[in-house]
């Protein structure tokens, strides 16, 4: 690959972001997709749990809980696919502020959402960490009421969860 001047790259990006009618592109959150279909990425789940840990650190009595979630909790699989046939809808709402872009005001946000889908994933915590099953359940309890992803202030992203199996994991040195 050859190096291209920044001005050329900036022009290419500007051309790609203008819609056919000349209006600025609207912000839209969408599900990622691969050959198996739409999915939630493991880092979205982990980020959600980090947010909950940040809020609950003092409540559960673990200083640095957010950092602990970041380094000692793992989500698998990496791609958590939506169930086959899950209906994805799009919601559009006005933002609480206007964004000036490309000479026009953009004041709407769009996001894809799905209702009634069950996501199945596993959480692994390092065996000797303070992330006990009860602490992880506290994080999920807090997060389920607060919501995950965009639109939380509008009541989106709330969920129910169930713990189906807990395994004792032993670390070996």
Backbone as JSON, one array per atom type, in Angstrom:
{
  "sequence": "XXXXXXXXXXXXXXXXXXXXXXXXXXXXXXXXXXXXXXXXXXXXXXXXXXXXXXXXXXXXXXXXXXXXXXXXXXXXXXXXXXXXXXXXXXXXXXXXXXXXXXXXXXXXXXXXXXXXXXXXXXXXXXXXXXXXXXXXXXXXXXXXXXXXXXXXXXXXXXXXXXXXXXXXXXXXX",
  "N": [[0.84, -1.19, 0.0], [0.43, 2.23, -0.73], [1.33, 5.36, 0.72], [-1.01, 7.92, 1.3], [-1.83, 11.37, 0.87], [-3.11, 13.29, 3.64], [-5.07, 15.2, 3.02], [-6.26, 14.17, 0.71], [-7.41, 11.82, 1.71], [-9.21, 12.94, 3.56], [-10.95, 14.26, 1.83], [-12.04, 12.08, 0.47], [-13.43, 10.81, 2.57], [-15.28, 12.82, 3.21], [-16.81, 12.9, 0.86], [-17.96, 10.37, 0.96], [-19.66, 10.56, 3.11], [-21.8, 12.19, 2.51], [-25.2, 12.2, 1.77], [-27.43, 11.08, -0.88], [-29.33, 13.09, -1.3], [-28.0, 15.27, -0.37], [-28.18, 15.85, 2.29], [-26.98, 15.64, 5.7], [-25.64, 12.55, 6.97], [-27.63, 10.56, 9.15], [-27.26, 9.78, 12.61], [-27.03, 6.42, 13.5], [-27.55, 3.52, 15.3], [-26.69, 0.23, 14.88], [-27.11, -3.38, 14.72], [-24.27, -5.43, 14.69], [-23.18, -7.6, 12.02], [-22.53, -10.88, 10.77], [-21.67, -13.79, 8.83], [-23.42, -15.55, 10.07], [-25.49, -14.0, 10.9], [-27.16, -11.22, 12.66], [-25.59, -9.89, 15.63], [-24.67, -9.45, 19.11], [-21.8, -8.04, 20.39], [-19.23, -9.4, 22.49], [-17.82, -7.44, 23.92], [-19.7, -5.44, 24.29], [-21.4, -6.47, 26.23], [-19.57, -6.77, 28.31], [-18.75, -4.11, 28.65], [-21.14, -3.01, 29.53], [-21.4, -4.34, 31.99], [-19.15, -3.26, 33.24], [-19.97, -0.59, 33.49], [-22.07, -0.96, 35.33], [-20.56, -1.93, 37.46], [-19.02, 0.3, 38.06], [-20.97, 1.96, 39.13], [-21.81, 0.46, 41.33], [-19.67, -0.1, 43.02], [-19.08, 0.89, 45.67], [-21.36, 0.03, 47.01], [-21.3, -2.81, 46.98], [-19.01, -3.13, 48.33], [-16.43, -3.4, 47.24], [-13.54, -2.02, 46.42], [-12.47, -0.51, 43.42], [-13.97, -2.06, 41.66], [-14.84, -1.79, 39.0], [-12.45, -1.88, 37.5], [-11.7, -4.45, 38.22], [-13.73, -5.99, 37.02], [-13.06, -5.43, 34.42], [-10.57, -6.7, 34.12], [-10.77, -9.31, 35.17], [-13.09, -10.64, 34.44], [-14.75, -12.48, 31.96], [-16.42, -12.75, 28.84], [-18.14, -15.06, 26.88], [-19.61, -16.55, 24.01], [-17.56, -14.65, 21.64], [-19.14, -13.44, 19.66], [-22.43, -12.97, 20.15], [-25.06, -14.25, 18.97], [-28.23, -13.14, 17.72], [-31.35, -14.83, 18.12], [-32.48, -17.04, 15.51], [-34.76, -15.66, 13.27], [-35.43, -13.53, 14.88], [-36.99, -10.44, 15.29], [-35.96, -7.42, 14.05], [-36.34, -4.08, 14.7], [-36.55, -0.53, 13.97], [-36.11, 2.43, 15.73], [-36.82, 5.87, 15.9], [-35.9, 8.98, 17.2], [-36.04, 12.34, 18.53], [-33.02, 14.08, 19.33], [-31.56, 15.31, 22.39], [-30.1, 17.49, 21.95], [-28.96, 19.57, 19.28], [-27.06, 18.69, 16.43], [-24.61, 20.1, 14.53], [-23.75, 19.59, 11.32], [-22.14, 19.31, 8.23], [-23.21, 21.7, 7.3], [-25.9, 21.66, 8.0], [-28.55, 21.09, 10.39], [-28.7, 18.3, 12.38], [-30.98, 16.49, 14.08], [-31.98, 14.08, 14.99], [-31.97, 10.7, 16.1], [-31.33, 7.33, 15.36], [-31.93, 3.92, 16.11], [-31.42, 0.43, 16.03], [-33.4, -2.18, 17.38], [-34.37, -5.06, 19.29], [-37.01, -7.06, 20.47], [-37.99, -9.35, 23.0], [-36.11, -11.35, 22.49], [-33.86, -13.99, 23.32], [-30.7, -14.01, 24.6], [-27.87, -16.01, 24.78], [-25.1, -16.53, 26.74], [-21.87, -16.96, 28.28], [-20.34, -16.2, 31.4], [-17.17, -15.82, 32.73], [-15.2, -15.78, 35.58], [-12.05, -15.0, 37.04], [-10.65, -17.45, 39.15], [-9.6, -16.79, 41.72], [-10.41, -14.24, 42.2], [-12.29, -11.4, 43.5], [-14.72, -11.52, 42.39], [-17.34, -12.92, 43.02], [-20.04, -15.3, 42.5], [-22.32, -14.03, 43.57], [-21.66, -11.28, 43.49], [-21.43, -10.89, 40.72], [-24.06, -11.45, 40.01], [-25.3, -9.32, 41.34], [-24.35, -7.2, 39.77], [-25.62, -7.79, 37.33], [-28.29, -7.58, 38.16], [-28.48, -4.82, 38.78], [-27.81, -3.76, 36.25], [-29.87, -4.78, 34.65], [-32.12, -3.33, 35.32], [-31.32, -0.72, 34.77], [-30.68, -0.77, 32.08], [-29.26, -1.52, 28.83], [-27.06, -0.31, 26.32], [-27.96, 2.11, 23.73], [-30.51, 4.63, 24.24], [-31.29, 4.23, 26.85], [-32.26, 6.12, 28.64], [-34.78, 6.42, 27.71], [-36.04, 4.19, 28.41], [-35.27, 1.94, 27.03], [-33.44, -1.12, 26.44], [-33.66, -2.53, 28.79], [-33.7, -5.6, 30.59], [-34.37, -9.07, 31.37], [-32.82, -11.6, 33.27], [-31.4, -14.86, 33.76], [-29.68, -17.12, 35.79], [-28.32, -20.0, 34.81], [-26.52, -22.01, 35.41], [-23.91, -22.56, 37.65], [-20.49, -22.91, 37.92], [-17.79, -24.14, 39.77], [-14.68, -22.86, 39.41], [-11.38, -23.84, 39.17], [-8.2, -22.58, 39.57], [-5.09, -23.46, 38.23], [-1.7, -23.67, 38.93]],
  "CA": [[0.0, 0.0, 0.0], [1.16, 3.5, -0.76], [0.84, 6.4, 1.63], [-1.76, 8.97, 0.61], [-1.88, 12.59, 1.67], [-4.26, 13.42, 4.51], [-6.1, 15.98, 2.34], [-6.96, 13.25, -0.19], [-8.24, 10.94, 2.54], [-10.3, 13.75, 4.11], [-11.9, 14.49, 0.74], [-12.72, 10.81, 0.23], [-14.37, 10.6, 3.68], [-16.35, 13.81, 3.06], [-17.68, 12.45, -0.23], [-18.67, 9.16, 1.37], [-20.63, 10.84, 4.17], [-22.92, 12.99, 2.03], [-26.25, 11.35, 1.21], [-27.8, 11.43, -2.24], [-30.07, 14.36, -1.34], [-27.15, 16.34, 0.14], [-28.35, 16.03, 3.73], [-25.97, 14.89, 6.45], [-26.11, 11.23, 7.4], [-28.17, 10.53, 10.51], [-26.64, 8.82, 13.5], [-27.85, 5.22, 13.63], [-26.91, 2.38, 15.93], [-27.18, -1.0, 14.25], [-26.49, -4.61, 15.15], [-23.22, -5.95, 13.82], [-23.61, -8.83, 11.33], [-21.55, -11.72, 10.09], [-22.35, -14.8, 8.0], [-24.46, -16.22, 10.86], [-26.56, -13.06, 11.18], [-26.88, -10.13, 13.6], [-25.1, -10.32, 16.93], [-24.16, -8.52, 20.11], [-20.4, -8.36, 20.63], [-18.94, -9.62, 23.91], [-17.37, -6.22, 24.59], [-20.87, -4.67, 24.68], [-21.84, -7.03, 27.5], [-18.55, -6.44, 29.32], [-18.85, -2.67, 28.91], [-22.35, -2.83, 30.33], [-21.08, -4.78, 33.34], [-18.22, -2.26, 33.79], [-20.79, 0.56, 33.92], [-22.75, -1.36, 36.56], [-19.53, -2.02, 38.51], [-18.67, 1.67, 38.43], [-22.06, 2.47, 39.97], [-22.04, -0.36, 42.53], [-18.43, -0.4, 43.73], [-19.21, 1.13, 47.12], [-22.47, -0.75, 47.54], [-20.9, -4.19, 47.23], [-17.82, -3.09, 49.19], [-15.19, -3.78, 46.54], [-12.89, -0.86, 45.81], [-11.92, -0.84, 42.11], [-14.76, -3.12, 41.04], [-14.87, -1.59, 37.55], [-11.19, -2.42, 36.98], [-11.74, -5.89, 38.42], [-14.56, -6.53, 35.93], [-12.31, -5.26, 33.18], [-9.42, -7.59, 34.01], [-10.97, -10.67, 35.69], [-14.35, -11.21, 33.98], [-14.69, -12.74, 30.53], [-17.7, -13.08, 28.22], [-18.01, -15.95, 25.73], [-18.69, -16.38, 22.89], [-17.3, -13.26, 21.24], [-20.33, -13.0, 18.93], [-23.62, -13.53, 20.75], [-26.03, -14.07, 17.88], [-29.66, -13.08, 17.99], [-31.98, -16.07, 17.67], [-32.99, -17.05, 14.14], [-36.11, -15.13, 13.17], [-35.65, -12.38, 15.76], [-37.41, -9.27, 14.52], [-35.23, -6.19, 14.35], [-37.05, -2.86, 14.32], [-35.78, 0.7, 14.11], [-36.79, 3.51, 16.43], [-36.23, 7.18, 15.61], [-36.35, 9.97, 18.18], [-35.23, 13.57, 18.52], [-31.97, 14.15, 20.33], [-31.74, 16.4, 23.34], [-29.33, 18.62, 21.44], [-28.81, 19.55, 17.83], [-25.71, 18.48, 15.96], [-24.38, 20.82, 13.29], [-22.83, 18.84, 10.47], [-22.27, 19.52, 6.79], [-24.03, 22.88, 7.02], [-27.3, 21.46, 8.39], [-28.75, 20.62, 11.75], [-29.2, 16.93, 12.5], [-31.52, 16.42, 15.44], [-32.64, 12.79, 15.21], [-31.12, 9.53, 16.28], [-32.0, 6.07, 15.07], [-31.27, 2.73, 16.65], [-32.1, -0.85, 15.86], [-33.66, -2.88, 18.63], [-35.1, -6.32, 19.17], [-37.72, -7.36, 21.71], [-38.36, -10.74, 23.22], [-35.06, -12.3, 22.1], [-33.05, -14.53, 24.4], [-29.28, -14.13, 24.29], [-27.21, -16.97, 25.66], [-23.66, -16.36, 26.8], [-21.25, -17.4, 29.52], [-19.44, -15.29, 32.09], [-16.12, -16.51, 33.47], [-14.41, -14.92, 36.46], [-10.86, -15.66, 37.54], [-11.01, -18.21, 40.34], [-9.2, -16.18, 42.99], [-10.81, -12.84, 42.24], [-13.41, -11.08, 44.39], [-15.95, -11.58, 41.6], [-18.11, -14.1, 43.41], [-21.31, -15.37, 41.78], [-23.25, -13.03, 44.1], [-21.28, -9.96, 42.98], [-21.82, -10.86, 39.3], [-25.52, -11.36, 39.98], [-25.63, -7.93, 41.71], [-24.09, -6.38, 38.58], [-26.7, -8.05, 36.37], [-29.53, -7.0, 38.71], [-28.43, -3.38, 38.57], [-27.83, -3.5, 34.82], [-31.15, -5.13, 34.03], [-33.04, -2.21, 35.54], [-30.8, 0.5, 34.12], [-30.71, -0.97, 30.64], [-27.99, -1.65, 28.12], [-27.05, 0.28, 24.99], [-28.56, 3.42, 23.52], [-31.92, 4.81, 24.56], [-31.59, 3.84, 28.23], [-33.08, 7.17, 29.24], [-36.14, 6.28, 27.18], [-36.56, 2.89, 28.86], [-34.8, 0.84, 26.19], [-32.29, -1.89, 26.88], [-33.89, -3.27, 30.02], [-33.74, -7.03, 30.29], [-34.46, -10.06, 32.44], [-31.75, -12.59, 33.12], [-31.45, -16.0, 34.66], [-28.43, -17.87, 35.91], [-28.73, -21.39, 34.6], [-25.57, -22.96, 35.99], [-22.68, -22.0, 38.18], [-19.46, -23.92, 38.08], [-16.61, -23.72, 40.52], [-13.5, -22.94, 38.53], [-10.15, -23.93, 39.95], [-7.03, -22.19, 38.79], [-3.94, -24.34, 38.48], [-0.43, -22.99, 38.66]],
  "C": [[0.88, 1.24, 0.0], [0.52, 4.48, 0.2], [0.14, 7.46, 0.8], [-1.79, 10.2, 1.49], [-3.19, 12.69, 2.46], [-5.38, 14.19, 3.82], [-6.92, 15.11, 1.39], [-7.89, 12.32, 0.58], [-9.43, 11.71, 3.11], [-11.37, 14.01, 3.05], [-12.72, 13.22, 0.45], [-13.77, 10.54, 1.32], [-15.54, 11.57, 3.55], [-17.33, 13.41, 1.96], [-18.52, 11.26, 0.18], [-19.76, 9.44, 2.4], [-21.8, 11.69, 3.72], [-23.94, 12.05, 1.38], [-26.63, 11.84, -0.18], [-28.56, 12.74, -2.34], [-29.28, 15.52, -0.76], [-27.28, 16.56, 1.63], [-27.27, 15.25, 4.47], [-26.51, 13.52, 6.84], [-26.6, 11.31, 8.84], [-27.42, 9.49, 11.32], [-27.57, 7.62, 13.65], [-27.03, 4.11, 14.25], [-27.53, 1.12, 15.35], [-26.49, -2.21, 14.86], [-25.38, -4.97, 14.17], [-23.73, -7.25, 13.19], [-22.4, -9.57, 10.8], [-22.33, -12.76, 9.29], [-23.47, -15.52, 8.74], [-25.62, -15.28, 11.22], [-26.18, -11.99, 12.2], [-26.47, -10.65, 14.97], [-24.77, -9.14, 17.83], [-22.73, -8.96, 20.39], [-20.14, -8.5, 22.12], [-18.5, -8.35, 24.62], [-18.54, -5.29, 24.95], [-21.4, -5.16, 26.02], [-20.86, -6.63, 28.6], [-18.58, -4.96, 29.65], [-20.04, -2.33, 29.78], [-22.09, -3.23, 31.78], [-20.07, -3.85, 34.01], [-18.97, -1.03, 34.28], [-21.5, 0.25, 35.23], [-21.76, -1.42, 37.72], [-19.12, -0.63, 38.98], [-19.71, 2.26, 39.38], [-22.15, 1.74, 41.31], [-20.81, -0.61, 43.39], [-18.55, -0.23, 45.23], [-20.29, 0.25, 47.73], [-22.07, -2.18, 47.86], [-19.59, -4.27, 48.02], [-16.54, -3.55, 48.54], [-14.63, -2.54, 45.86], [-12.29, -1.3, 44.48], [-12.68, -1.93, 41.38], [-14.78, -3.0, 39.52], [-13.6, -2.17, 36.91], [-11.14, -3.93, 37.12], [-12.58, -6.57, 37.35], [-13.78, -6.5, 34.63], [-11.21, -6.32, 33.02], [-9.71, -9.04, 34.4], [-12.28, -11.32, 35.26], [-14.33, -11.33, 32.46], [-16.05, -13.2, 30.03], [-17.42, -13.97, 27.02], [-19.39, -16.37, 25.27], [-18.48, -14.9, 22.56], [-18.5, -12.67, 20.51], [-21.54, -13.73, 19.51], [-24.77, -13.26, 19.79], [-27.46, -13.98, 18.39], [-30.28, -14.38, 17.49], [-32.48, -15.94, 16.23], [-34.44, -16.57, 14.15], [-36.41, -13.97, 14.1], [-35.97, -11.16, 14.91], [-36.66, -8.03, 14.99], [-36.04, -5.02, 13.82], [-36.13, -1.66, 14.51], [-36.66, 1.76, 14.76], [-36.06, 4.81, 16.1], [-36.8, 8.18, 16.61], [-35.49, 11.22, 18.1], [-34.17, 13.53, 19.61], [-32.24, 15.31, 21.27], [-30.88, 17.61, 22.99], [-29.22, 18.49, 19.93], [-27.34, 19.43, 17.46], [-25.57, 19.19, 14.62], [-23.35, 20.06, 12.49], [-23.14, 19.12, 9.01], [-23.23, 20.68, 6.47], [-25.5, 22.74, 7.37], [-27.37, 20.97, 9.82], [-29.36, 19.22, 11.71], [-29.71, 16.77, 13.93], [-32.33, 15.14, 15.69], [-31.6, 11.71, 15.38], [-31.96, 8.31, 15.98], [-31.21, 4.93, 15.68], [-32.11, 1.5, 16.35], [-32.3, -1.47, 17.24], [-34.42, -4.17, 18.33], [-35.79, -6.55, 20.52], [-38.0, -8.85, 21.79], [-37.31, -11.77, 22.82], [-34.31, -12.77, 23.34], [-31.62, -14.67, 23.9], [-28.65, -15.09, 25.29], [-25.7, -16.75, 25.57], [-23.17, -16.81, 28.17], [-20.36, -16.3, 30.07], [-18.44, -16.13, 32.88], [-15.37, -15.48, 34.3], [-13.17, -15.7, 36.9], [-11.15, -16.25, 38.91], [-10.68, -17.5, 41.65], [-9.54, -14.69, 43.06], [-11.95, -12.64, 43.23], [-14.75, -11.11, 43.64], [-16.68, -12.89, 41.9], [-19.38, -14.16, 42.56], [-22.32, -14.33, 42.28], [-22.93, -11.63, 43.58], [-21.69, -9.85, 41.51], [-23.33, -10.74, 39.17], [-25.99, -9.95, 40.37], [-25.43, -6.99, 40.52], [-25.21, -6.55, 37.56], [-28.03, -7.48, 36.85], [-29.58, -5.5, 38.48], [-28.58, -3.06, 37.08], [-29.16, -3.78, 34.16], [-32.17, -4.02, 34.2], [-32.61, -0.95, 34.86], [-30.91, 0.41, 32.61], [-29.32, -0.99, 30.04], [-28.11, -1.01, 26.75], [-27.71, 1.63, 24.94], [-30.03, 3.45, 23.91], [-32.29, 4.42, 25.98], [-32.49, 4.85, 28.92], [-34.53, 7.12, 28.79], [-36.73, 4.92, 27.54], [-36.13, 1.71, 28.02], [-33.64, 0.11, 26.85], [-32.49, -2.62, 28.19], [-34.07, -4.75, 29.67], [-34.0, -7.83, 31.56], [-33.3, -11.03, 32.22], [-32.01, -13.75, 34.07], [-30.09, -16.67, 34.63], [-28.81, -19.33, 35.83], [-27.78, -22.4, 35.23], [-24.35, -22.19, 36.49], [-21.7, -23.14, 38.36], [-18.33, -23.34, 38.9], [-15.42, -23.9, 39.6], [-12.25, -22.92, 39.4], [-9.0, -23.51, 39.06], [-5.88, -23.1, 39.2], [-2.69, -23.57, 38.09], [0.58, -23.95, 38.1]]
}
